[in-house]
C-alpha positions as semicolon CSV with decimal commas, in nm:
position;residue;x (nm);y (nm);z (nm)
1;M;8,161;12,215;4,342
2;S;8,517;12,313;4,255
3;I;8,449;12,686;4,246
4;L;8,304;12,672;4,598
5;E;8,616;12,494;4,717
6;R;8,830;12,755;4,541
7;F;8,659;13,042;4,720
8;S;8,609;12,864;5,051
9;T;8,834;13,112;5,238
10;I;8,676;13,429;5,098
11;I;8,399;13,445;5,356
12;K;8,653;13,427;5,640
13;A;8,893;13,681;5,488
14;N;8,918;14,025;5,649
15;I;9,033;14,267;5,380
16;N;9,109;14,546;5,629
17;D;9,330;14,315;5,832
18;L;9,516;14,204;5,518
19;L;9,581;14,562;5,413
20;D;9,690;14,673;5,760
21;R;9,952;14,396;5,772
22;A;10,085;14,460;5,419
23;E;10,429;14,621;5,381
24;D;10,310;14,814;5,075
25;P;9,929;14,857;5,099
26;A;9,903;15,054;4,774
27;K;10,085;14,789;4,573
28;M;9,890;14,512;4,741
29;M;9,561;14,692;4,669
30;D;9,633;14,707;4,296
31;Q;9,734;14,343;4,286
32;Y;9,442;14,229;4,499
33;M;9,195;14,442;4,303
34;R;9,298;14,283;3,974
35;Q;9,257;13,934;4,119
36;L;8,931;14,034;4,287
37;M;8,777;14,159;3,964
38;S;8,878;13,838;3,787
39;D;8,735;13,626;4,068
40;L;8,416;13,832;4,076
41;A;8,358;13,775;3,705
42;D;8,401;13,399;3,755
43;V;8,171;13,398;4,056
44;K;7,902;13,598;3,874
45;R;7,900;13,350;3,587
46;E;7,895;13,051;3,818
47;T;7,630;13,205;4,043
48;A;7,405;13,272;3,745
49;S;7,451;12,912;3,630
50;V;7,373;12,770;3,975
51;M;7,066;12,993;4,015
52;A;6,943;12,887;3,670
53;E;6,981;12,521;3,768
54;E;6,788;12,585;4,089
55;S;6,505;12,748;3,893
56;R;6,497;12,464;3,640
57;I;6,465;12,196;3,909
58;Q;6,208;12,402;4,098
59;R;6,000;12,432;3,781
60;Q;6,016;12,057;3,721
61;L;5,924;11,991;4,082
62;E;5,617;12,211;4,059
63;E;5,510;12,048;3,731
64;K;5,535;11,698;3,881
65;R;5,341;11,802;4,188
66;Q;5,061;11,940;3,974
67;E;5,060;11,624;3,762
68;S;5,046;11,407;4,075
69;A;4,754;11,607;4,211
70;K;4,576;11,572;3,874
71;N;4,611;11,192;3,879
72;A;4,482;11,179;4,235
73;D;4,178;11,380;4,125
74;L;4,122;11,150;3,826
75;A;4,139;10,845;4,052
76;R;3,866;10,994;4,272
77;R;3,648;11,060;3,968
78;A;3,695;10,702;3,849
79;L;3,591;10,568;4,190
80;Q;3,283;10,790;4,186
81;L;3,189;10,620;3,859
82;S;3,271;10,277;4,010
83;N;3,567;10,229;3,774
84;E;3,821;10,080;4,016
85;D;4,054;9,958;3,742
86;D;4,082;10,309;3,601
87;A;4,139;10,442;3,952
88;R;4,426;10,194;3,997
89;V;4,591;10,318;3,678
90;F;4,575;10,678;3,795
91;L;4,701;10,588;4,142
92;A;4,992;10,390;3,995
93;K;5,084;10,695;3,789
94;K;5,054;10,914;4,098
95;Q;5,292;10,687;4,293
96;E;5,540;10,696;4,008
97;L;5,526;11,074;4,007
98;E;5,572;11,088;4,384
99;K;5,900;10,897;4,353
100;R;6,017;11,144;4,093
101;I;5,906;11,431;4,316
102;E;6,115;11,290;4,600
103;E;6,421;11,272;4,373
104;L;6,364;11,626;4,244
105;Q;6,322;11,758;4,599
106;K;6,665;11,623;4,695
107;M;6,816;11,774;4,380
108;Y;6,648;12,106;4,453
109;D;6,774;12,114;4,813
110;V;7,133;12,070;4,688
111;A;7,088;12,329;4,413
112;H;6,935;12,577;4,657
113;E;7,221;12,531;4,904
114;N;7,477;12,584;4,629
115;S;7,292;12,892;4,512
116;M;7,288;13,043;4,861
117;R;7,660;12,974;4,909
118;M;7,748;13,126;4,572
119;R;7,544;13,437;4,651
120;Q;7,728;13,465;4,981
121;V;8,065;13,447;4,804
122;H;7,946;13,696;4,541
123;D;7,826;13,947;4,802
124;K;8,153;13,914;4,998
125;L;8,360;13,985;4,686
126;V;8,148;14,290;4,604
127;S;8,192;14,420;4,960
128;D;8,569;14,363;4,947
129;A;8,591;14,545;4,614
130;E;8,417;14,850;4,763
131;T;8,646;14,840;5,068
132;L;8,952;14,828;4,845
133;R;8,825;15,118;4,636
134;Q;8,770;15,338;4,941
135;R;9,106;15,250;5,099
136;R;9,290;15,304;4,770
137;E;9,129;15,648;4,727
138;A;9,236;15,743;5,081
139;I;9,596;15,637;5,018
140;Q;9,607;15,810;4,680
141;S;9,483;16,132;4,841
142;K;9,748;16,105;5,109
143;M;10,021;16,047;4,851
144;A;9,899;16,338;4,637
145;L;9,913;16,568;4,938
146;A;10,263;16,445;5,022
147;R;10,383;16,514;4,667
148;A;10,229;16,861;4,673
149;Q;10,398;16,937;5,004
150;E;10,728;16,803;4,876
151;K;10,707;17,018;4,561
152;A;10,637;17,326;4,768
153;A;10,933;17,244;4,991
154;N;11,166;17,210;4,691
155;V;11,061;17,552;4,557
156;M;11,149;17,712;4,889
157;G;11,517;17,617;4,852
158;S;11,644;17,863;5,109
159;H;11,416;17,715;5,371
160;I;11,457;17,354;5,268
161;G;11,527;17,230;5,619
162;A;11,220;17,394;5,770
163;D;11,004;17,286;5,475
164;E;11,113;16,926;5,508
165;S;11,025;16,936;5,874
166;R;10,681;17,078;5,796
167;L;10,638;16,820;5,520
168;G;10,715;16,542;5,762
169;D;10,475;16,689;6,017
170;A;10,199;16,725;5,755
171;I;10,240;16,367;5,636
172;A;10,247;16,242;5,995
173;R;9,926;16,435;6,072
174;M;9,756;16,291;5,764
175;E;9,867;15,941;5,858
176;D;9,739;15,990;6,213
177;K;9,409;16,119;6,078
178;A;9,377;15,825;5,839
179;D;9,459;15,581;6,121
180;A;9,204;15,749;6,350
181;M;8,937;15,718;6,080
182;L;9,019;15,348;6,041
183;D;9,006;15,295;6,419
184;R;8,662;15,459;6,433
185;S;8,545;15,248;6,142
186;N;8,667;14,928;6,309
187;A;8,505;15,034;6,637
188;M;8,172;15,097;6,463
189;Q;8,196;14,759;6,294
190;S;8,266;14,594;6,629
191;L;7,966;14,769;6,786
192;N;7,744;14,662;6,499
193;E;7,858;14,302;6,529
194;T;7,821;14,286;6,909
195;P;7,486;14,428;7,025
196;L;7,460;14,566;7,374
197;D;7,320;14,335;7,641
198;P;7,065;14,532;7,852
199;A;7,075;14,268;8,124
200;A;7,451;14,301;8,154
201;E;7,422;14,677;8,193
202;L;7,158;14,644;8,465
203;E;7,372;14,379;8,638
204;K;7,644;14,641;8,687
205;K;7,392;14,879;8,840
206;Y;7,264;14,628;9,095
207;A;7,612;14,497;9,168
208;D;7,718;14,850;9,264
209;G;7,406;14,878;9,482
210;A;7,496;14,557;9,665
211;K;7,847;14,685;9,732
212;N;7,711;15,012;9,873
213;A;7,470;14,823;10,101
214;A;7,755;14,613;10,235
215;V;7,957;14,927;10,316
216;E;7,661;15,084;10,500
217;D;7,608;14,766;10,707
218;E;7,970;14,758;10,816
219;L;7,960;15,129;10,897
220;E;7,660;15,082;11,129
221;K;7,829;14,786;11,294
222;M;8,143;14,990;11,360
223;K;7,940;15,280;11,504
224;K;7,765;15,043;11,749
225;E;8,096;14,896;11,860
226;M;8,230;15,246;11,925
227;G;7,911;15,353;12,108
228;L;7,834;15,621;11,853
C-alpha cells in the first residue's frame, strides 16, 4: 500500500532526537506540527478504510464457514435417509465453499496485517503530536520568561548592565532546568525500555564474593610462609 510506504520511516523516527538536533526547535516544531496534523488526518482516513475492509472480509469469511457447516450437516441428513445422490450435491457445494473460504482467509490475513500496521503508524503520530505539544509549551514558557526579564531590565535603565547579566543568568538557569528535565525524561524512557536483569545483579554480588575469597586465600598463604 502506497500510504504504508509513505509512512514507513515514522515508526523509526525519534521526535526528541530530531528536536534536539534542530538549529531552531521552535520553528521546526511549528513546521513539523503542521505536517504531522496533515499526515495524521490522512492516516486516520486510511486506517478507517483498512479496518472496514478487514471487517468486511471477516464477515464474509464467517458467513462462508457457516454455509459450509450447513451443507455438511445436510449431507449427513441425506445419508441418514439413504439419499447418497443428495449427499453428493451437498458435499460438492461444501467443497466449493471451502475453496472460497481458503481464498477469503488469505485476503483476511493481508487485510489484518495492513490494519495492524496502520494502527501502529496512527498511534506513533498521535504520540509524536503530544510530544511536540509538550515541548512547544516548554519553549514558549521559557521565551515568555526571557521577554519578561528583558522588559524588566529595560525599565531599570540605570542598572542596565547588571540587569542584562541577571537576565542572562536567569535564561541560562531556565535552559539548564529544561535540559535537566529532558535528561530525566530520556533516562526514564531508557529504564522503561531496558528492564533490569535480576540475574545480572546477583552475578555482581557473587563475583565480588569470589574476589574476596581469593584475597583471603592468598593472605593465609602469605602468613604461613612468614610463620605467622
